[in-house]
XYZ file of C-alpha atoms in Angstrom:
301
model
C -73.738 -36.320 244.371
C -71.840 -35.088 240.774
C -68.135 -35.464 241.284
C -66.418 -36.951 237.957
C -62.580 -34.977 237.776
C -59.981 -35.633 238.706
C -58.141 -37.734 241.977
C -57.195 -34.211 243.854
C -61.016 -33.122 243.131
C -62.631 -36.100 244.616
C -60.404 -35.764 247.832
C -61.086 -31.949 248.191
C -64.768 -32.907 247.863
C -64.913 -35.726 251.141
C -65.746 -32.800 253.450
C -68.696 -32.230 251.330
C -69.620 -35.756 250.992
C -69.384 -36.336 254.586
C -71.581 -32.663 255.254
C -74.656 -33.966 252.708
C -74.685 -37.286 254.693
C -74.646 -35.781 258.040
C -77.912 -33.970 256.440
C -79.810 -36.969 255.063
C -78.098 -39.938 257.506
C -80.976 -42.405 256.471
C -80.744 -42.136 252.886
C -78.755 -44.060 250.657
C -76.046 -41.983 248.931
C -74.662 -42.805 245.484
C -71.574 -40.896 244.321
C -71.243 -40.312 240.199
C -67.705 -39.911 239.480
C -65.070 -41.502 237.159
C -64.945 -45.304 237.152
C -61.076 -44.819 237.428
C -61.837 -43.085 240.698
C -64.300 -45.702 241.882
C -61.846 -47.977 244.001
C -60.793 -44.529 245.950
C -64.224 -43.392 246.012
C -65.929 -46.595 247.676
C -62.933 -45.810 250.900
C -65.035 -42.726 251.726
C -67.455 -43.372 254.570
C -70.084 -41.625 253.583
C -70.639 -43.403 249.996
C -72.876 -46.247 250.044
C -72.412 -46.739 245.992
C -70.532 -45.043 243.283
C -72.283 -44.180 239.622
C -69.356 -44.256 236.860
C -70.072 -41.310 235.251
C -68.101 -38.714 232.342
C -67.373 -35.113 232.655
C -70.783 -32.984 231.785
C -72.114 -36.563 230.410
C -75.961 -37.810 230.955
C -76.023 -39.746 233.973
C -76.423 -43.410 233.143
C -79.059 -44.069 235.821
C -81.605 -46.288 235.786
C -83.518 -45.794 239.113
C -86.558 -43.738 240.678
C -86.222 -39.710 241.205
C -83.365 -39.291 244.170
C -84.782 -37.502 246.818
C -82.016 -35.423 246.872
C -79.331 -34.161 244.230
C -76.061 -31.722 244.598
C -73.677 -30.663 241.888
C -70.414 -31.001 243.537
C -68.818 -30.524 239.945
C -69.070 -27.243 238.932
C -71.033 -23.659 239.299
C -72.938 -23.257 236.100
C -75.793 -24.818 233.874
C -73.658 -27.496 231.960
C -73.045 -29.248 235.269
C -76.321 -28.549 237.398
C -78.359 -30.069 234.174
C -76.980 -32.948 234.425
C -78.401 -33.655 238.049
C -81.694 -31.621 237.417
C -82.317 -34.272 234.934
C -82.751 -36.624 237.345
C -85.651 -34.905 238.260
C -85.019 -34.781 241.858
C -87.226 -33.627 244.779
C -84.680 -31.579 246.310
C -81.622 -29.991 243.909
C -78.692 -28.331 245.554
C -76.689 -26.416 242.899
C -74.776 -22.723 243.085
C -76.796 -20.070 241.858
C -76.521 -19.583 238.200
C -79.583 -18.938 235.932
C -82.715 -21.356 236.257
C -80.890 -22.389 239.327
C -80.884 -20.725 242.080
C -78.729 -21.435 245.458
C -75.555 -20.076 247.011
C -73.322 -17.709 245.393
C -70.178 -19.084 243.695
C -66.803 -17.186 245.311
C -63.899 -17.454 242.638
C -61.615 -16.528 245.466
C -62.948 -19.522 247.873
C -60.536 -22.896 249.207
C -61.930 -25.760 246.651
C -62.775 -27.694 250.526
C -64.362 -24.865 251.751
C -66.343 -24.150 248.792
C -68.401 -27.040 248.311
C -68.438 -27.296 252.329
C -70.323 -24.244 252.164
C -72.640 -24.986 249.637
C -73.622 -28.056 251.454
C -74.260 -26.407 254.533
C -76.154 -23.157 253.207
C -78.128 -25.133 250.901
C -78.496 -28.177 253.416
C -78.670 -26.332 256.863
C -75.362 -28.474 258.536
C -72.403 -28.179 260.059
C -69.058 -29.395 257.402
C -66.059 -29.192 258.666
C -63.318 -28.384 256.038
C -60.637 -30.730 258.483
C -62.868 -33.862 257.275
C -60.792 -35.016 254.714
C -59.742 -38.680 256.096
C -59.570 -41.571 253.551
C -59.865 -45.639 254.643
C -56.473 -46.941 254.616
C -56.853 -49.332 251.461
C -57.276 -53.178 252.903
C -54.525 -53.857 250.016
C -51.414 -54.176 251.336
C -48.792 -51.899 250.652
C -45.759 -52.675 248.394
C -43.567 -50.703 250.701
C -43.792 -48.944 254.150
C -42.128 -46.013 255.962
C -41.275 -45.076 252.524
C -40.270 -41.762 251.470
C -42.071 -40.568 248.196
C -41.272 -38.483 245.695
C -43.615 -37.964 242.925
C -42.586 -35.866 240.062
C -45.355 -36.080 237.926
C -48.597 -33.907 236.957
C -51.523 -33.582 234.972
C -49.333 -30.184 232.842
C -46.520 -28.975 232.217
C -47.069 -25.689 234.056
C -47.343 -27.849 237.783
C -44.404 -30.325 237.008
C -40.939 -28.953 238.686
C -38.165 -30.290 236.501
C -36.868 -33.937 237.032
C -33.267 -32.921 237.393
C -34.682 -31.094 240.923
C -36.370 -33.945 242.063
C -33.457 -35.936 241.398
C -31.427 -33.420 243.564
C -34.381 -33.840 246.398
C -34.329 -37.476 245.548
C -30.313 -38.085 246.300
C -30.601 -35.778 249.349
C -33.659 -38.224 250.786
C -31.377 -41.355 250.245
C -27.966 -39.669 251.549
C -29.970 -39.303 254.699
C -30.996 -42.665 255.284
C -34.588 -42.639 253.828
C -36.156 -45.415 251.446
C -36.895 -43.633 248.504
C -39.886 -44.334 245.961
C -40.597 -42.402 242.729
C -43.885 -43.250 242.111
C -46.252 -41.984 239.277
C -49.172 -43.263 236.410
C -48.262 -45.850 233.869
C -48.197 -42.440 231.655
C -44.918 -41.463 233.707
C -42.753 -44.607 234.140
C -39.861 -42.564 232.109
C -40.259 -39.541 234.219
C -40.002 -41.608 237.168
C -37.273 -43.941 236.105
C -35.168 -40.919 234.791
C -35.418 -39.287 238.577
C -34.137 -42.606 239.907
C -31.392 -42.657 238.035
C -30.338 -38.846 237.990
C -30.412 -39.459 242.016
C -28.292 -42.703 241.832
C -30.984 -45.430 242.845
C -31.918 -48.968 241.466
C -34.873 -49.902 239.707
C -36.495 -51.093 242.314
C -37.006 -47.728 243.634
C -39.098 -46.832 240.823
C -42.697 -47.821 241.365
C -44.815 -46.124 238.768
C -46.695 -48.006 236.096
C -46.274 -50.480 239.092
C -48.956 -49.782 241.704
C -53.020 -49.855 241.711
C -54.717 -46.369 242.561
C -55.497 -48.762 245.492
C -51.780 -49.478 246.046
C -50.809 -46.243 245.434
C -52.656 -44.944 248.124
C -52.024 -47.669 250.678
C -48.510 -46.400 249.928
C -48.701 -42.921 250.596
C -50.669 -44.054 253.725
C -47.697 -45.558 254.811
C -45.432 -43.199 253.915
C -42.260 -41.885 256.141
C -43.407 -38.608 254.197
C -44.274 -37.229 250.744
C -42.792 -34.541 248.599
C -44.997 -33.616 245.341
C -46.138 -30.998 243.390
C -49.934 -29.869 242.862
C -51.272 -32.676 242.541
C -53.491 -35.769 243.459
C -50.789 -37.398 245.849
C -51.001 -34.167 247.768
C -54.234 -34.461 248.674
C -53.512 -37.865 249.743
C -50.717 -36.979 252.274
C -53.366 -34.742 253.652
C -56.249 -37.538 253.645
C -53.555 -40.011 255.652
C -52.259 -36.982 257.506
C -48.561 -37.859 256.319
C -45.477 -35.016 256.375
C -45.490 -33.322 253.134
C -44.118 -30.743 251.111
C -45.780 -29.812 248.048
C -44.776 -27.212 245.501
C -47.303 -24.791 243.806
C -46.692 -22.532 241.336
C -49.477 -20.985 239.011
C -52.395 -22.273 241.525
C -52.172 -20.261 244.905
C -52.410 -22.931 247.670
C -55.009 -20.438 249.153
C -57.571 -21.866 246.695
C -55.855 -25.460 246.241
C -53.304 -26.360 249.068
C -53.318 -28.660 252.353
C -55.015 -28.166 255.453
C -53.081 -25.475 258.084
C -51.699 -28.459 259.828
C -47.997 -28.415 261.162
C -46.810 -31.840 259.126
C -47.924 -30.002 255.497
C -45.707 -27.488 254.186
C -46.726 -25.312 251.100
C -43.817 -23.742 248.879
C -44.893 -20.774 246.660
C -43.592 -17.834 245.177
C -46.787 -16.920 242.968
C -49.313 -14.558 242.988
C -52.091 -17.015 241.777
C -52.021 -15.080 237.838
C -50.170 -18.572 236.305
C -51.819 -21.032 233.807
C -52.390 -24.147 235.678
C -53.078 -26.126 231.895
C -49.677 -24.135 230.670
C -47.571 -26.121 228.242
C -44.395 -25.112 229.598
C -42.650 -24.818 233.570
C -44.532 -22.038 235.567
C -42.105 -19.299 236.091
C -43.474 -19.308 240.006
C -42.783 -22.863 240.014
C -39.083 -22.360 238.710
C -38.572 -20.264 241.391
C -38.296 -23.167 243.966
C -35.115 -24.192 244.642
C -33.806 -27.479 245.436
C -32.385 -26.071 248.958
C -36.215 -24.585 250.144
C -37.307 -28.165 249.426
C -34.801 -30.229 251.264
C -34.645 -27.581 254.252
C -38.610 -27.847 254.479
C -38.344 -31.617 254.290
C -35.290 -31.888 256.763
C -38.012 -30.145 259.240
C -40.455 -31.975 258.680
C -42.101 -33.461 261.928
C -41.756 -37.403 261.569
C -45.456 -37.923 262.565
């Protein structure tokens, strides 16, 4: 199974994961994706061993034909090559030329998605609610923490610090034990959130956690308030309260499961540049107030 991208892309794709081994429960199934993804990767159930691998890169693989291969990556030839030339029995691939299989819906939930291709081309049931992760056996730096993560991969999906801040403050006025956490590529981000919103150091913990950490931490979370991004689709894999802000992705295509503890903010109509260089004018349209009303309504469980 081809899934090398990013953290929010392997959790979208569990459902999948979980559908191809409900289709082939004897087998042994190996998961290529990013060796920075590999310690999240091996908590899915349904891996037995994970491939590192590179975006649209040879596969480095060194055993017989697989019986079966599926190009969770993408819908065209540069992706489904790289499994075809495995040369397995059985390849499971969207329809694109030389290749035929489901159609490809540009319109289509990411979950859904490869859920359906797994179960047209595989003949099972997936069920897009499948998106639990292990709890990490690491233990957590903090518990019943309230997070606030302010980073992401662009400009266009990161809401400006000063508004975290604002969120941040309004957490810790109420009692809650706030943590800014982000990549060791964001420790200023964080740390100038923390101190915008009036708390010590030791609230900040990016640059400081494990991808192992940080998702023992967010399993443990009091609740979660992010933008579109990978920590969102951990709150939905440990099923914690969170609010998470979209603005030139629709959360039709990208966002949480319809559960009651997940709450999507939006003012978009999905026409945005997700890779933009600069704030996403649907993004700027969130106010501070929508975000600390949603998260003062939050249901604590």
């Amino acid at each position: 199974m081809l899934r090398p991208l990013g953290l929010g892309d392997l959790l979208t794709g569990v459902p999948a994961i979980r559908a191809v081994r409900a289709a082939v429960p004897d087998h042994r199934l190996v998961l290529a994706t990013t060796e920075a993804l590999r310690p999240l990767a091996e908590l899915i159930d349904a891996v037995d061993e994970v491939l590192p691998a590179r975006e649209l890169e040879p596969l480095d693989w060194t055993g017989p034909p697989p019986e079966l291969a599926v190009d969770l990556h993408g819908k065209g030839p540069a992706s489904h090559v790289v499994v075809a030339d495995l040369h397995p029995r059985r390849l499971l691939t969207f329809d694109s030329p030389g290749y035929p299989g489901p159609t490809w819906y540009a319109d289509e939930h990411e979950v859904r998605r490869w859920c359906r291709l797994v179960s047209e081309g595989l003949g099972v049931d997936a069920d897009p609610d499948a998106l639990d992760l292990a709890v990490p056996a690491v233990p957590p730096p903090v518990t019943g923490a309230s997070v606030v993560h302010p980073g992401a991969a662009f400009p266009g999906r990161r809401w400006p610090p000063d508004r975290f801040a604002a969120v941040a403050r309004h957490l810790a006025e109420r009692g809650h034990d706030v943590r800014i956490t982000g990549g060791p590529s964001e420790v200023e981000l964080a740390a100038e959130v923390a101190r915008s919103a009036g708390l010590g150091p030791e609230a900040v913990l990016a640059g400081r956690t494990t991808s192992l950490e940080l998702a023992a931490v967010v399993a443990a979370a009091r609740l979660v308030v992010c933008g579109d991004t990978g920590v969102a689709h951990l709150a939905s894999a440990y099923r914690r309260p969170s609010v998470v802000l979209f603005g030139p992705v629709s959360p039709a295509l990208w966002g949480p499961p319809p559960r009651a503890q997940h709450v999507v903010l939006w003012h978009g109509d999905g026409t945005g540049d997700p890779w933009g260089t600069g704030l996403d004018p649907a993004l700027a349209e969130v106010t501070v107030d929508e975000v600390t009303g949603a998260l003062d309504a939050l249901p604590e469980k």
